[in-house]
Amino acid sequence: MSEKTLFRGARVLDPASGRDGVADVLVEGERIAVVGEEASGSATGAKVVECDELVMAPGLVDMHTHLREPGREDKETVETGCRAAAVGGFTAVAPMANTDPVADDPAVIEEVRSLAARAGLCDVFPVGAITKELGGEEMAALGEMAVIGVRMFSDDGRCVPTSRVLRNALQYSKAFDVVIAEHCEDATLAEGAQMHEGYHSYTLGLAGQPAEAEEIIVFRDLSLARLTGGRLHLQHLSAAGSVELVRQAKAAGLRVTAEITPHHFSFADEDLATYDTNFKVNPPLRTPEDREALRGALADGTIDAIATDHAPHAVEEKEAEFDQAPPGMIGLETALAAAITYLVEPGRITLARAIEAMSTVPARLIGAVDHGGPIEAERPANLVVFDPAAAWVVEAPFTSRSRNSAFLGTTLRGRVVHTMYRGELVVADGKAQR
Amino acid sequence: MNKHLLSINDVSREDIVRILDTAESFREVGTRVIKKVPALRGRTVVNLFYENSTRTRISFELAAKRLSADVINFTTSGTSVAKGESLKDTALTLQAMGADAIVIRHSSSGSPYTLTKWVRGSVLNAGDGTHEHPTQALLDLYTIREKLGRFEELRVAIIGDVLHSRVARSLSFALVKMGAEVTLVGPPTLIPPDAQAWGVQVSYDIDGVLPKVGVCYMLRVQRERQRQQYFPSVREYAHLFGLTRERVGMLPEGSLIMHPGPMNRGVEIDSDVADLPQAVMEEQVTNGIAVRMSLLYLMLGGAGTEAVSGDE
Amino acid sequence: MGSAQLLDEGEIRRAVTRIAHEILERNHGAESVVLIGIAARGDDLARRLAGEIERIEGVKLPVGALDITFYRDDIGMRGEAPEVHETRIDFDINGKVVVLVDDVLFSGRTIRAAMDALVDFGRPAAIQLAVLVDRGHRELPIRADYVGKNAPTRKDEIVRVAVKEVDGEDSVVVEEPR
């Protein structure tokens, strides 16, 4: 007899179906059985989860995350990363290929998938590398990986160094209808950089990289996407100029998508004044004007998705001198709250748009068909229930194995209460169940 | 006074006046036969020098010893620092030894800030990467005040590799705070584009600036910058931006020539210029001890946050 | 808040004159005597004493100023590091009779610090102490050789000395605590 769960009284917010209103939801086994008034009728024997004042949305989908396994299990493993994802309300994540060994062929992809299946906490859609060992010269086994279901490729961590290699990848990828995702960074302009180049980098005595380090590559990649007709996705954009280029490209009908991270829409370069290495990220936090442009672009659809770029690092690595510390911060457990606190509450975007950017759209982009809604009968039960108003202080330790978060010590609003993955409550009352 | 001195912005204008005034008394101590006072008896001052700098380290060491404090030198050669011990572990060890003050010089900008997270004592920045060198700025202010008497309406030119100079930053901020007018001079590649936001002016024309200044402050230009292609050649740099004998003639009478040391004779400053009477580099060094004594006294001579009322 | 005048301008003047005579009497003249005032007001009093001695004996005594802040025994116990005044002793004190001059003698700690400081300047033949007011409550075995006025006070009272050179008038006042 399949297990039944009845979610009672939640505001069901589902951009995929356009639904936004209070409704009961009955889940049976791994699937949603009934949504609406009849739900309680069929709910005999069901475990009842009261959701008064809570919001239910399709499980969040993170299209840019780092699970660090294989290779750096001290920072995070597939299991701990998936658990952190679940606590953050995610039911699917796309881990990047810059592991050790690099995910540049089916073997590593399969290994990550099986680790995730063993953990059973969320679905994992490993991203394949564009080039062999992320070396930037020879194409990785794109086709072979596509054949086993990889839908997105990225050398993230690195930028594809030459136009020629990226062009070939975009061209070749058309055979498989996959997405080429790029971390846009001109290596020579960004060399040695610790933060955004501007008033603050000069005053703090830290080498910086100008916004142009990103914008130049954005322009290059958009041009190549136009030339080849391949599907391009621009990762973690940080600069106003980049956003403007994407806006123009979309207006001209180019098939390009883009994402921004919660830290880029929450913080700015001025926050580095205390040399806190948790604010050291790549691409760097830029000016408040850039941040404003990112927020506006998310609101008007120029930016399609919010992705965390969850980047765990060992405590001792982040405790080192600023220029020795690796860039990156974790983000799975704070992403939704950051979106609510910094975007929804101030009125920049609606909660529906936030869910669209964190679930509906990324699910489609990475080919996660069981995720992103709609919340309807027969659909797999991948859901998140959260309290949009709950205030909480971000503290260590996290569910993630690492603790490098710039949100430490801040008060955020919006807290995940339940996460349901394939019909199972993997997170209940804010706590991971296993 | 702030518990730490990490940036010149940690001291207010009033604090600076107090530091300079107190340094006068310590200068007097330096003229006595017994150049020592018991003011910081029983305190421990640690010199944590990750970058080699005999001059600054000795200055701090003498300053602490003349205040009767105990001094520990933790330098890169031959200690666990060289063996790759992390800054954090070194800090915790010093903490366990009971350091009241840690003077840190490090090649990574911001390391003094990081250090404050792990130690209870006061942290003094003796130069961090390309960020700041506040004690240098203070001793430079002292020298200027002693020689010229005032900061208001004083025009100071800071000339050279401003981009990589922690001295330039601290000194610019300090001079602006005290009411002086600062002009940064150098090739465009070595001056931060947003420098005006610091309250200073920028010029690429040294000959246009020199006739108007009361202080000509030369910065060290490393030959490595040429290898990094910030300018085409050392010769061209010296020709266009160096303080040559001819250029000294352009300076108004009574103006000072200063340099934080060590000098690259023949690059930013001609050899015989460095030995002119208006070049006060030696005074800068002497004043450094008095100013550092003043700082140590003012920072450690109070009770900090736990004040106990004494009696007269 | 009550306050009572202890010495007025005339009484201060007479005290200084009397002490000047006493110094000369005790030391059989002005030979080898130097005056060192403890900053801040002791400094001005020392100069006045020197002036009186010159008037009486026709001899100009060396006068110095000594700031004892760095020798205090309560450094690190007060909220802020105490403010420092000028020290100026441009004569040799070896073998001399040093008369330390201060405005008020109270716990004796200031004089203890002054003697420690003096020892760093040289080795006097003798150290004598002249104070304008001795208000009692010694915490150390220190006593004055020359006293302007003995004034028993309560420990919590405040004795305020004003000198023309610094405060524009000459007076000594005892105030009730706040």
PDB file of C-alpha atoms in Angstrom, chain B residues 1 18 22 25-26 28 32 34 36-39 43 297-298 301-304 307-308 310-312, chain C residues 69-72 74-85 87 106-107 109 119-121 139:
ATOM      1  CA  MET B   1      42.195  55.214  20.572  1.00  0.00           C
ATOM      2  CA  ARG B  18      47.663  63.217  20.195  1.00  0.00           C
ATOM      3  CA  THR B  22      53.064  62.312  22.623  1.00  0.00           C
ATOM      4  CA  SER B  25      57.962  63.453  24.633  1.00  0.00           C
ATOM      5  CA  PHE B  26      59.356  60.187  23.400  1.00  0.00           C
ATOM      6  CA  GLU B  28      63.001  63.745  24.320  1.00  0.00           C
ATOM      7  CA  ARG B  32      68.579  61.121  27.478  1.00  0.00           C
ATOM      8  CA  ILE B  34      69.117  56.323  29.698  1.00  0.00           C
ATOM      9  CA  LYS B  36      64.224  54.065  28.585  1.00  0.00           C
ATOM     10  CA  VAL B  37      61.062  54.571  30.569  1.00  0.00           C
ATOM     11  CA  PRO B  38      59.192  51.895  32.511  1.00  0.00           C
ATOM     12  CA  ALA B  39      55.808  52.696  30.979  1.00  0.00           C
ATOM     13  CA  ARG B  43      54.019  43.880  28.507  1.00  0.00           C
ATOM     14  CA  TYR B 297      52.184  53.718  24.719  1.00  0.00           C
ATOM     15  CA  LEU B 298      48.792  55.089  23.699  1.00  0.00           C
ATOM     16  CA  GLY B 301      48.958  52.285  28.195  1.00  0.00           C
ATOM     17  CA  GLY B 302      45.230  52.407  28.679  1.00  0.00           C
ATOM     18  CA  ALA B 303      43.106  49.731  30.239  1.00  0.00           C
ATOM     19  CA  GLY B 304      41.329  48.994  26.999  1.00  0.00           C
ATOM     20  CA  ALA B 307      38.869  50.610  32.973  1.00  0.00           C
ATOM     21  CA  VAL B 308      39.797  50.554  36.631  1.00  0.00           C
ATOM     22  CA  GLY B 310      43.233  54.724  39.683  1.00  0.00           C
ATOM     23  CA  ASP B 311      43.981  57.445  42.167  1.00  0.00           C
ATOM     24  CA  GLU B 312      46.195  60.478  42.061  1.00  0.00           C
TER      25      GLU B 312
ATOM     26  CA  THR C  69      53.576  60.009  33.224  1.00  0.00           C
ATOM     27  CA  PHE C  70      55.779  57.199  31.932  1.00  0.00           C
ATOM     28  CA  TYR C  71      56.787  56.283  35.466  1.00  0.00           C
ATOM     29  CA  ARG C  72      53.323  56.057  36.939  1.00  0.00           C
ATOM     30  CA  ASP C  74      48.865  52.780  37.317  1.00  0.00           C
ATOM     31  CA  ILE C  75      49.612  52.538  33.604  1.00  0.00           C
ATOM     32  CA  GLY C  76      47.220  50.090  32.004  1.00  0.00           C
ATOM     33  CA  MET C  77      44.654  50.576  34.743  1.00  0.00           C
ATOM     34  CA  ARG C  78      43.004  53.751  33.618  1.00  0.00           C
ATOM     35  CA  GLY C  79      40.610  54.017  30.676  1.00  0.00           C
ATOM     36  CA  GLU C  80      42.930  55.997  28.428  1.00  0.00           C
ATOM     37  CA  ALA C  81      46.689  56.251  28.520  1.00  0.00           C
ATOM     38  CA  PRO C  82      47.353  59.382  30.604  1.00  0.00           C
ATOM     39  CA  GLU C  83      48.314  62.567  28.814  1.00  0.00           C
ATOM     40  CA  VAL C  84      51.945  63.500  28.661  1.00  0.00           C
ATOM     41  CA  HIS C  85      53.535  66.891  29.385  1.00  0.00           C
ATOM     42  CA  THR C  87      60.147  67.066  30.293  1.00  0.00           C
ATOM     43  CA  PHE C 106      48.691  63.413  48.571  1.00  0.00           C
ATOM     44  CA  SER C 107      49.324  59.658  48.269  1.00  0.00           C
ATOM     45  CA  ARG C 109      52.882  58.050  44.313  1.00  0.00           C
ATOM     46  CA  VAL C 119      67.478  58.304  38.883  1.00  0.00           C
ATOM     47  CA  ASP C 120      67.423  57.718  35.101  1.00  0.00           C
ATOM     48  CA  PHE C 121      68.864  61.194  34.615  1.00  0.00           C
ATOM     49  CA  GLU C 139      50.127  55.612  50.847  1.00  0.00           C
TER      50      GLU C 139
END
